[in-house]
PDB file of C-alpha atoms in Angstrom:
ATOM      1  CA  UNK A1110      10.753  -0.358 -15.309  1.00  0.00           C
ATOM      2  CA  UNK A1111      10.622   2.780 -13.304  1.00  0.00           C
ATOM      3  CA  UNK A1112       8.162   2.832 -10.450  1.00  0.00           C
ATOM      4  CA  UNK A1113       5.584   5.550  -9.890  1.00  0.00           C
ATOM      5  CA  UNK A1114       6.272   8.127  -7.349  1.00  0.00           C
ATOM      6  CA  UNK A1115       3.873   6.663  -5.015  1.00  0.00           C
ATOM      7  CA  UNK A1116       5.607   3.507  -5.098  1.00  0.00           C
ATOM      8  CA  UNK A1117       8.977   5.088  -4.497  1.00  0.00           C
ATOM      9  CA  UNK A1118       7.372   6.431  -1.373  1.00  0.00           C
ATOM     10  CA  UNK A1119       5.940   3.368   0.010  1.00  0.00           C
ATOM     11  CA  UNK A1120       9.364   1.750  -0.619  1.00  0.00           C
ATOM     12  CA  UNK A1121      10.768   4.477   1.921  1.00  0.00           C
ATOM     13  CA  UNK A1122       7.817   4.119   4.045  1.00  0.00           C
ATOM     14  CA  UNK A1123       8.727   0.170   4.017  1.00  0.00           C
ATOM     15  CA  UNK A1124      12.457   0.750   4.936  1.00  0.00           C
ATOM     16  CA  UNK A1125      11.606   3.058   7.976  1.00  0.00           C
ATOM     17  CA  UNK A1126       8.891   0.758   9.366  1.00  0.00           C
ATOM     18  CA  UNK A1127      11.454  -2.022   9.256  1.00  0.00           C
ATOM     19  CA  UNK A1128      13.883  -0.079  11.072  1.00  0.00           C
ATOM     20  CA  UNK A1129      11.404   1.391  13.786  1.00  0.00           C
ATOM     21  CA  UNK A1130       8.848  -1.467  14.228  1.00  0.00           C
ATOM     22  CA  UNK A1131      10.381  -4.563  13.140  1.00  0.00           C
ATOM     23  CA  UNK A1132       7.892  -5.787  10.602  1.00  0.00           C
ATOM     24  CA  UNK A1133       8.101  -7.000   7.079  1.00  0.00           C
ATOM     25  CA  UNK A1134       4.477  -5.583   6.390  1.00  0.00           C
ATOM     26  CA  UNK A1135       3.731  -2.528   4.419  1.00  0.00           C
ATOM     27  CA  UNK A1136      -0.055  -2.567   4.753  1.00  0.00           C
ATOM     28  CA  UNK A1137      -2.263  -0.723   7.416  1.00  0.00           C
ATOM     29  CA  UNK A1138      -2.682  -2.089  10.752  1.00  0.00           C
ATOM     30  CA  UNK A1139      -6.073  -2.764  12.322  1.00  0.00           C
ATOM     31  CA  UNK A1140      -5.973  -1.063  15.866  1.00  0.00           C
ATOM     32  CA  UNK A1141      -8.308  -2.002  18.926  1.00  0.00           C
ATOM     33  CA  UNK A1142     -10.900   0.520  20.324  1.00  0.00           C
ATOM     34  CA  UNK A1143      -8.785   3.117  22.241  1.00  0.00           C
ATOM     35  CA  UNK A1144      -5.696   1.530  21.362  1.00  0.00           C
ATOM     36  CA  UNK A1145      -3.004   4.336  21.124  1.00  0.00           C
ATOM     37  CA  UNK A1146      -0.709   3.903  18.283  1.00  0.00           C
ATOM     38  CA  UNK A1147       3.092   3.260  18.762  1.00  0.00           C
ATOM     39  CA  UNK A1148       6.001   1.908  16.840  1.00  0.00           C
ATOM     40  CA  UNK A1149       6.159  -1.197  19.112  1.00  0.00           C
ATOM     41  CA  UNK A1150       2.410  -2.084  18.319  1.00  0.00           C
ATOM     42  CA  UNK A1151       2.648  -1.633  14.471  1.00  0.00           C
ATOM     43  CA  UNK A1152       3.351  -5.077  13.658  1.00  0.00           C
ATOM     44  CA  UNK A1153       0.768  -6.622  16.244  1.00  0.00           C
ATOM     45  CA  UNK A1154      -1.946  -4.348  14.488  1.00  0.00           C
ATOM     46  CA  UNK A1155      -0.646  -5.346  11.063  1.00  0.00           C
ATOM     47  CA  UNK A1156      -0.812  -9.166  12.188  1.00  0.00           C
ATOM     48  CA  UNK A1157      -4.442  -8.396  12.777  1.00  0.00           C
ATOM     49  CA  UNK A1158      -5.027  -7.336   9.346  1.00  0.00           C
ATOM     50  CA  UNK A1159      -3.251 -10.512   8.119  1.00  0.00           C
ATOM     51  CA  UNK A1160      -5.425 -12.545  10.221  1.00  0.00           C
ATOM     52  CA  UNK A1161      -8.788 -11.068   8.830  1.00  0.00           C
ATOM     53  CA  UNK A1162      -7.554 -11.305   5.255  1.00  0.00           C
ATOM     54  CA  UNK A1163      -6.525 -15.082   5.751  1.00  0.00           C
ATOM     55  CA  UNK A1164     -10.130 -15.576   7.169  1.00  0.00           C
ATOM     56  CA  UNK A1165     -11.534 -14.988   3.614  1.00  0.00           C
ATOM     57  CA  UNK A1166      -9.614 -17.590   1.861  1.00  0.00           C
ATOM     58  CA  UNK A1167     -10.724 -20.982   1.265  1.00  0.00           C
ATOM     59  CA  UNK A1168      -8.456 -23.747   2.917  1.00  0.00           C
ATOM     60  CA  UNK A1169      -5.117 -24.823   1.430  1.00  0.00           C
ATOM     61  CA  UNK A1170      -4.003 -25.891  -0.858  1.00  0.00           C
ATOM     62  CA  UNK A1171      -5.997 -23.454  -2.882  1.00  0.00           C
ATOM     63  CA  UNK A1172      -4.072 -21.892  -5.621  1.00  0.00           C
ATOM     64  CA  UNK A1173      -3.758 -18.207  -5.054  1.00  0.00           C
ATOM     65  CA  UNK A1174      -2.544 -15.364  -7.309  1.00  0.00           C
ATOM     66  CA  UNK A1175      -1.221 -12.553  -5.143  1.00  0.00           C
ATOM     67  CA  UNK A1176      -1.591  -9.516  -7.406  1.00  0.00           C
ATOM     68  CA  UNK A1177       0.846  -6.656  -6.551  1.00  0.00           C
ATOM     69  CA  UNK A1178       2.537  -8.702  -3.918  1.00  0.00           C
ATOM     70  CA  UNK A1179       5.290  -6.219  -3.356  1.00  0.00           C
ATOM     71  CA  UNK A1180       8.380  -7.851  -1.868  1.00  0.00           C
ATOM     72  CA  UNK A1181       6.616 -11.083  -1.254  1.00  0.00           C
ATOM     73  CA  UNK A1182       5.803 -10.966   2.550  1.00  0.00           C
ATOM     74  CA  UNK A1183       2.233 -11.943   1.969  1.00  0.00           C
ATOM     75  CA  UNK A1184       3.032 -14.780  -0.621  1.00  0.00           C
ATOM     76  CA  UNK A1185       5.521 -16.166   2.032  1.00  0.00           C
ATOM     77  CA  UNK A1186       3.028 -16.445   4.477  1.00  0.00           C
ATOM     78  CA  UNK A1187       0.500 -18.023   2.368  1.00  0.00           C
ATOM     79  CA  UNK A1188       3.205 -20.583   1.164  1.00  0.00           C
ATOM     80  CA  UNK A1189       3.981 -21.335   4.604  1.00  0.00           C
ATOM     81  CA  UNK A1190       0.157 -22.461   5.372  1.00  0.00           C
ATOM     82  CA  UNK A1191       0.326 -24.788   2.618  1.00  0.00           C
ATOM     83  CA  UNK A1192      -1.329 -22.463  -0.516  1.00  0.00           C
ATOM     84  CA  UNK A1193       0.243 -22.811  -4.190  1.00  0.00           C
ATOM     85  CA  UNK A1194       1.002 -19.351  -4.556  1.00  0.00           C
ATOM     86  CA  UNK A1195       2.060 -17.138  -7.486  1.00  0.00           C
ATOM     87  CA  UNK A1196       2.662 -13.408  -7.339  1.00  0.00           C
ATOM     88  CA  UNK A1197       2.642 -10.466  -9.681  1.00  0.00           C
ATOM     89  CA  UNK A1198       4.574  -7.119  -9.413  1.00  0.00           C
ATOM     90  CA  UNK A1199       5.287  -4.605 -11.941  1.00  0.00           C
ATOM     91  CA  UNK A1200       8.726  -3.701 -10.221  1.00  0.00           C
ATOM     92  CA  UNK A1201      11.907  -5.209 -11.292  1.00  0.00           C
ATOM     93  CA  UNK A1202      13.439  -4.168  -7.727  1.00  0.00           C
ATOM     94  CA  UNK A1203      10.449  -5.873  -5.824  1.00  0.00           C
ATOM     95  CA  UNK A1204      10.671  -9.130  -8.039  1.00  0.00           C
ATOM     96  CA  UNK A1205      14.602  -9.507  -7.199  1.00  0.00           C
ATOM     97  CA  UNK A1206      13.685  -9.053  -3.373  1.00  0.00           C
ATOM     98  CA  UNK A1207      10.543 -11.333  -3.476  1.00  0.00           C
ATOM     99  CA  UNK A1208      12.450 -13.996  -5.488  1.00  0.00           C
ATOM    100  CA  UNK A1209      15.341 -13.917  -2.948  1.00  0.00           C
ATOM    101  CA  UNK A1210      13.088 -14.032   0.176  1.00  0.00           C
ATOM    102  CA  UNK A1211      10.853 -16.645  -1.068  1.00  0.00           C
ATOM    103  CA  UNK A1212      13.567 -18.908  -2.298  1.00  0.00           C
ATOM    104  CA  UNK A1213      11.285 -20.854  -4.599  1.00  0.00           C
ATOM    105  CA  UNK A1214       8.219 -20.959  -2.106  1.00  0.00           C
ATOM    106  CA  UNK A1215       6.152 -18.926  -4.496  1.00  0.00           C
ATOM    107  CA  UNK A1216       6.211 -18.217  -8.061  1.00  0.00           C
ATOM    108  CA  UNK A1217       7.172 -14.360  -8.700  1.00  0.00           C
ATOM    109  CA  UNK A1218       6.127 -12.713 -12.155  1.00  0.00           C
ATOM    110  CA  UNK A1219       7.335  -9.488 -13.424  1.00  0.00           C
ATOM    111  CA  UNK A1220       4.035  -8.285 -14.745  1.00  0.00           C
ATOM    112  CA  UNK A1221       1.068  -5.805 -14.601  1.00  0.00           C
ATOM    113  CA  UNK A1222      -2.243  -7.437 -14.305  1.00  0.00           C
ATOM    114  CA  UNK A1223      -3.233  -6.342 -17.593  1.00  0.00           C
ATOM    115  CA  UNK A1224      -0.373  -8.222 -19.294  1.00  0.00           C
ATOM    116  CA  UNK A1225      -0.154 -11.498 -17.186  1.00  0.00           C
ATOM    117  CA  UNK A1226      -1.019 -14.447 -19.353  1.00  0.00           C
ATOM    118  CA  UNK A1227      -0.664 -17.451 -17.285  1.00  0.00           C
ATOM    119  CA  UNK A1228      -1.407 -21.100 -18.415  1.00  0.00           C
ATOM    120  CA  UNK A1229      -3.481 -21.898 -15.572  1.00  0.00           C
ATOM    121  CA  UNK A1230      -6.449 -20.486 -13.590  1.00  0.00           C
ATOM    122  CA  UNK A1231      -6.444 -19.502  -9.728  1.00  0.00           C
ATOM    123  CA  UNK A1232      -8.931 -20.161  -6.948  1.00  0.00           C
ATOM    124  CA  UNK A1233      -8.232 -16.687  -5.460  1.00  0.00           C
ATOM    125  CA  UNK A1234      -7.165 -13.652  -7.024  1.00  0.00           C
ATOM    126  CA  UNK A1235      -5.949 -11.520  -4.086  1.00  0.00           C
ATOM    127  CA  UNK A1236      -5.722  -7.809  -3.782  1.00  0.00           C
ATOM    128  CA  UNK A1237      -3.713  -6.653  -0.585  1.00  0.00           C
ATOM    129  CA  UNK A1238      -3.841  -2.822  -0.922  1.00  0.00           C
ATOM    130  CA  UNK A1239      -2.849  -3.181  -4.605  1.00  0.00           C
ATOM    131  CA  UNK A1240      -6.262  -2.937  -6.226  1.00  0.00           C
ATOM    132  CA  UNK A1241      -6.201   0.931  -5.952  1.00  0.00           C
ATOM    133  CA  UNK A1242      -3.370   0.699  -8.643  1.00  0.00           C
ATOM    134  CA  UNK A1243      -5.324  -1.432 -11.148  1.00  0.00           C
ATOM    135  CA  UNK A1244      -7.112   0.273 -14.058  1.00  0.00           C
ATOM    136  CA  UNK A1245     -10.902  -0.060 -12.804  1.00  0.00           C
ATOM    137  CA  UNK A1246     -12.511  -0.396 -16.137  1.00  0.00           C
ATOM    138  CA  UNK A1247     -10.269  -3.579 -17.155  1.00  0.00           C
ATOM    139  CA  UNK A1248      -9.985  -5.279 -13.910  1.00  0.00           C
ATOM    140  CA  UNK A1249     -13.196  -7.568 -13.881  1.00  0.00           C
ATOM    141  CA  UNK A1250     -12.753  -8.851 -17.604  1.00  0.00           C
ATOM    142  CA  UNK A1251      -9.118  -9.864 -16.722  1.00  0.00           C
ATOM    143  CA  UNK A1252     -10.359 -11.493 -13.535  1.00  0.00           C
ATOM    144  CA  UNK A1253     -12.937 -13.249 -15.234  1.00  0.00           C
ATOM    145  CA  UNK A1254      -9.960 -14.951 -17.292  1.00  0.00           C
ATOM    146  CA  UNK A1255      -7.776 -15.892 -14.405  1.00  0.00           C
ATOM    147  CA  UNK A1256     -10.287 -16.898 -11.951  1.00  0.00           C
ATOM    148  CA  UNK A1257     -11.233 -20.661 -12.010  1.00  0.00           C
ATOM    149  CA  UNK A1258     -14.938 -22.001 -11.699  1.00  0.00           C
ATOM    150  CA  UNK A1259     -16.154 -21.343  -8.306  1.00  0.00           C
ATOM    151  CA  UNK A1260     -13.100 -18.989  -7.435  1.00  0.00           C
ATOM    152  CA  UNK A1261     -13.450 -15.603  -5.470  1.00  0.00           C
ATOM    153  CA  UNK A1262     -11.708 -12.295  -5.617  1.00  0.00           C
ATOM    154  CA  UNK A1263     -10.409 -11.054  -2.188  1.00  0.00           C
ATOM    155  CA  UNK A1264      -9.720  -7.311  -1.985  1.00  0.00           C
ATOM    156  CA  UNK A1265      -8.467  -5.420   1.060  1.00  0.00           C
ATOM    157  CA  UNK A1266      -7.913  -1.837   0.284  1.00  0.00           C
ATOM    158  CA  UNK A1267      -8.746   1.830   0.412  1.00  0.00           C
ATOM    159  CA  UNK A1268     -11.282   3.420  -1.683  1.00  0.00           C
ATOM    160  CA  UNK A1269     -12.354   7.261  -1.941  1.00  0.00           C
ATOM    161  CA  UNK A1270     -15.479   7.738  -0.024  1.00  0.00           C
ATOM    162  CA  UNK A1271     -18.245  10.162  -1.019  1.00  0.00           C
ATOM    163  CA  UNK A1272     -16.624  12.637   1.551  1.00  0.00           C
ATOM    164  CA  UNK A1273     -13.563  13.048  -0.807  1.00  0.00           C
ATOM    165  CA  UNK A1274     -14.193  16.256  -2.911  1.00  0.00           C
ATOM    166  CA  UNK A1275     -11.091  16.172  -4.776  1.00  0.00           C
ATOM    167  CA  UNK A1276      -7.633  17.800  -4.419  1.00  0.00           C
ATOM    168  CA  UNK A1277      -5.033  16.366  -1.982  1.00  0.00           C
ATOM    169  CA  UNK A1278      -6.042  14.355   0.900  1.00  0.00           C
ATOM    170  CA  UNK A1279      -4.615  11.482   2.864  1.00  0.00           C
ATOM    171  CA  UNK A1280      -5.458   7.995   1.509  1.00  0.00           C
ATOM    172  CA  UNK A1281      -6.363   6.874  -1.882  1.00  0.00           C
ATOM    173  CA  UNK A1282      -7.783   4.511  -4.419  1.00  0.00           C
ATOM    174  CA  UNK A1283     -10.763   4.355  -6.644  1.00  0.00           C
ATOM    175  CA  UNK A1284     -14.065   5.891  -5.705  1.00  0.00           C
ATOM    176  CA  UNK A1285     -16.148   3.398  -3.962  1.00  0.00           C
ATOM    177  CA  UNK A1286     -19.163   4.533  -5.796  1.00  0.00           C
ATOM    178  CA  UNK A1287     -17.551   4.036  -9.176  1.00  0.00           C
ATOM    179  CA  UNK A1288     -16.001   0.410  -8.065  1.00  0.00           C
ATOM    180  CA  UNK A1289     -19.603  -0.618  -6.992  1.00  0.00           C
ATOM    181  CA  UNK A1290     -20.919   0.511 -10.820  1.00  0.00           C
ATOM    182  CA  UNK A1291     -18.034  -1.411 -12.274  1.00  0.00           C
ATOM    183  CA  UNK A1292     -19.178  -4.502 -10.134  1.00  0.00           C
ATOM    184  CA  UNK A1293     -22.883  -4.285 -11.084  1.00  0.00           C
ATOM    185  CA  UNK A1294     -21.822  -4.079 -14.725  1.00  0.00           C
ATOM    186  CA  UNK A1295     -19.628  -7.049 -14.506  1.00  0.00           C
ATOM    187  CA  UNK A1296     -20.123 -10.837 -13.984  1.00  0.00           C
ATOM    188  CA  UNK A1297     -19.153 -10.656 -10.292  1.00  0.00           C
ATOM    189  CA  UNK A1298     -21.108  -9.795  -7.127  1.00  0.00           C
ATOM    190  CA  UNK A1299     -19.892  -8.601  -3.584  1.00  0.00           C
ATOM    191  CA  UNK A1300     -20.385 -11.488  -1.340  1.00  0.00           C
ATOM    192  CA  UNK A1301     -19.209 -10.040   1.744  1.00  0.00           C
ATOM    193  CA  UNK A1302     -17.967  -6.705   2.552  1.00  0.00           C
ATOM    194  CA  UNK A1303     -16.678  -5.162   5.636  1.00  0.00           C
ATOM    195  CA  UNK A1304     -15.796  -1.608   6.538  1.00  0.00           C
ATOM    196  CA  UNK A1305     -12.894  -1.328   8.773  1.00  0.00           C
ATOM    197  CA  UNK A1306     -12.127   2.373   8.161  1.00  0.00           C
ATOM    198  CA  UNK A1307     -12.133   3.425  11.967  1.00  0.00           C
ATOM    199  CA  UNK A1308      -9.839   0.513  12.709  1.00  0.00           C
ATOM    200  CA  UNK A1309      -7.209   1.415   9.831  1.00  0.00           C
ATOM    201  CA  UNK A1310      -7.539   5.153  10.469  1.00  0.00           C
ATOM    202  CA  UNK A1311      -4.958   5.168  13.675  1.00  0.00           C
ATOM    203  CA  UNK A1312      -1.929   3.627  11.145  1.00  0.00           C
ATOM    204  CA  UNK A1313      -1.887   7.145   9.722  1.00  0.00           C
ATOM    205  CA  UNK A1314      -0.600   8.540  13.111  1.00  0.00           C
ATOM    206  CA  UNK A1315       2.362   6.006  12.588  1.00  0.00           C
ATOM    207  CA  UNK A1316       2.894   7.706   9.232  1.00  0.00           C
ATOM    208  CA  UNK A1317       2.783  11.113  10.606  1.00  0.00           C
ATOM    209  CA  UNK A1318       5.356  10.038  13.562  1.00  0.00           C
ATOM    210  CA  UNK A1319       7.559   8.674  10.995  1.00  0.00           C
ATOM    211  CA  UNK A1320       7.677  11.724   8.850  1.00  0.00           C
ATOM    212  CA  UNK A1321       7.244  14.473  11.265  1.00  0.00           C
ATOM    213  CA  UNK A1322       8.783  13.239  14.255  1.00  0.00           C
ATOM    214  CA  UNK A1323      11.900  11.361  12.686  1.00  0.00           C
ATOM    215  CA  UNK A1324      12.490  12.039   9.371  1.00  0.00           C
ATOM    216  CA  UNK A1325      11.662  15.742   9.411  1.00  0.00           C
ATOM    217  CA  UNK A1326      13.930  16.723  12.452  1.00  0.00           C
ATOM    218  CA  UNK A1327      17.112  14.734  11.134  1.00  0.00           C
ATOM    219  CA  UNK A1328      16.757  16.606   7.814  1.00  0.00           C
ATOM    220  CA  UNK A1329      16.370  20.007   9.476  1.00  0.00           C
ATOM    221  CA  UNK A1330      19.296  19.073  11.698  1.00  0.00           C
ATOM    222  CA  UNK A1331      21.422  17.750   9.053  1.00  0.00           C
ATOM    223  CA  UNK A1332      20.905  21.200   7.026  1.00  0.00           C
ATOM    224  CA  UNK A1333      21.825  23.377   9.900  1.00  0.00           C
ATOM    225  CA  UNK A1334      25.107  21.198  10.575  1.00  0.00           C
ATOM    226  CA  UNK A1335      26.065  21.364   7.039  1.00  0.00           C
ATOM    227  CA  UNK A1336      25.553  25.266   6.954  1.00  0.00           C
ATOM    228  CA  UNK A1337      27.360  25.589  10.265  1.00  0.00           C
ATOM    229  CA  UNK A1338      30.309  23.351   9.188  1.00  0.00           C
ATOM    230  CA  UNK A1339      30.361  23.540   5.363  1.00  0.00           C
ATOM    231  CA  UNK A1340      28.676  26.749   4.584  1.00  0.00           C
ATOM    232  CA  UNK A1341      29.785  26.527   0.963  1.00  0.00           C
ATOM    233  CA  UNK A1342      28.922  23.154   0.301  1.00  0.00           C
ATOM    234  CA  UNK A1343      25.540  24.111   1.983  1.00  0.00           C
ATOM    235  CA  UNK A1344      25.161  26.753  -0.443  1.00  0.00           C
ATOM    236  CA  UNK A1345      25.945  24.537  -3.481  1.00  0.00           C
ATOM    237  CA  UNK A1346      23.494  21.836  -2.216  1.00  0.00           C
ATOM    238  CA  UNK A1347      20.806  24.457  -1.729  1.00  0.00           C
ATOM    239  CA  UNK A1348      21.113  25.801  -5.204  1.00  0.00           C
ATOM    240  CA  UNK A1349      21.213  22.373  -6.854  1.00  0.00           C
ATOM    241  CA  UNK A1350      18.151  21.450  -5.133  1.00  0.00           C
ATOM    242  CA  UNK A1351      16.282  24.589  -6.187  1.00  0.00           C
ATOM    243  CA  UNK A1352      17.738  23.925  -9.986  1.00  0.00           C
ATOM    244  CA  UNK A1353      16.928  20.261 -10.244  1.00  0.00           C
ATOM    245  CA  UNK A1354      13.834  19.728  -8.239  1.00  0.00           C
ATOM    246  CA  UNK A1355      10.607  21.806  -9.259  1.00  0.00           C
ATOM    247  CA  UNK A1356       8.712  24.027  -7.299  1.00  0.00           C
ATOM    248  CA  UNK A1357       5.875  21.387  -7.341  1.00  0.00           C
ATOM    249  CA  UNK A1358       7.974  18.730  -6.036  1.00  0.00           C
ATOM    250  CA  UNK A1359       9.734  20.831  -3.275  1.00  0.00           C
ATOM    251  CA  UNK A1360       6.215  21.723  -2.203  1.00  0.00           C
ATOM    252  CA  UNK A1361       5.162  17.990  -2.057  1.00  0.00           C
ATOM    253  CA  UNK A1362       8.317  17.066  -0.051  1.00  0.00           C
ATOM    254  CA  UNK A1363       7.780  19.972   2.277  1.00  0.00           C
ATOM    255  CA  UNK A1364       4.278  19.239   2.886  1.00  0.00           C
ATOM    256  CA  UNK A1365       5.008  15.336   3.337  1.00  0.00           C
ATOM    257  CA  UNK A1366       7.626  16.224   5.941  1.00  0.00           C
ATOM    258  CA  UNK A1367       5.130  18.373   7.866  1.00  0.00           C
ATOM    259  CA  UNK A1368       2.384  15.859   7.631  1.00  0.00           C
ATOM    260  CA  UNK A1369      -0.250  18.311   8.524  1.00  0.00           C
ATOM    261  CA  UNK A1370      -2.676  17.164   5.961  1.00  0.00           C
ATOM    262  CA  UNK A1371      -2.125  13.471   7.251  1.00  0.00           C
ATOM    263  CA  UNK A1372      -4.264  12.804  10.045  1.00  0.00           C
ATOM    264  CA  UNK A1373      -6.485   9.860  11.152  1.00  0.00           C
ATOM    265  CA  UNK A1374      -9.584  12.274  11.128  1.00  0.00           C
ATOM    266  CA  UNK A1375      -8.991  13.343   7.667  1.00  0.00           C
ATOM    267  CA  UNK A1376      -8.298   9.627   6.421  1.00  0.00           C
ATOM    268  CA  UNK A1377     -11.719   8.852   7.843  1.00  0.00           C
ATOM    269  CA  UNK A1378     -13.610  11.948   6.273  1.00  0.00           C
ATOM    270  CA  UNK A1379     -12.198  11.033   2.790  1.00  0.00           C
ATOM    271  CA  UNK A1380     -11.755   7.227   2.454  1.00  0.00           C
ATOM    272  CA  UNK A1381     -13.491   4.037   3.281  1.00  0.00           C
ATOM    273  CA  UNK A1382     -11.373   0.893   3.919  1.00  0.00           C
ATOM    274  CA  UNK A1383     -12.951  -2.426   3.006  1.00  0.00           C
ATOM    275  CA  UNK A1384     -12.402  -6.054   3.259  1.00  0.00           C
ATOM    276  CA  UNK A1385     -14.356  -7.965   0.552  1.00  0.00           C
ATOM    277  CA  UNK A1386     -15.017 -11.065  -1.423  1.00  0.00           C
ATOM    278  CA  UNK A1387     -16.623 -11.182  -4.858  1.00  0.00           C
ATOM    279  CA  UNK A1388     -17.785 -14.455  -6.659  1.00  0.00           C
ATOM    280  CA  UNK A1389     -19.397 -14.905  -9.986  1.00  0.00           C
ATOM    281  CA  UNK A1390     -23.097 -14.601 -10.284  1.00  0.00           C
TER     282      UNK A1390
END
């Protein structure tokens, strides 16, 4: 199963964070007021995120379905706390990594939410930065089937705010106004809702540092070295890049490396990051 391009970007970002910040988490961190983002502080900021998410869950041993659980870091944390955990991911690569790292502590399913058909219901359906990948129109009907009576949906994710006018901008997710309308049309109601956009936004500076200050200089230096030492090989590589990578994709890569459109300020202007719980009316 081929991952969408955005998932491939996330995989690269995860590898870089593992090297530079020694963290298993891929999600945003929550930063203290006035705290300067830096690689040594990334994991601490991400653990604040985890603590806030855990505070929205019922006590163990509740049955939790971790939807879009990636490589299993959250499922592993939940299992270690005594929860009965199953997780979904549509990525064969992530399933393999998760099953190996969890070593039976949680059940891992290769599936999209839309296709998942378990023989049980869950006390919590959890989305940790995965709800933005779920088709909005179909999500609540499916959650109604998966959720046990008295259960809750927990969402921690980014949404597009009214400030987003379209085009390319840092952040993403469903438009928050459309999400609210979908909730109103469903059997669910929002029971808690915290806006943490300002706390999450400094994480974008870490993204900028990784791409602008680490990856971009390395790519440039390798190109210059190859041109100096192996000019014919450099010419061939440049030609191949132009032939096999389209103009739009080349521009996307160049923009990504410059990271000029990826700033905390632009994130705040275009997005709202929420920690929410939903329950049946």
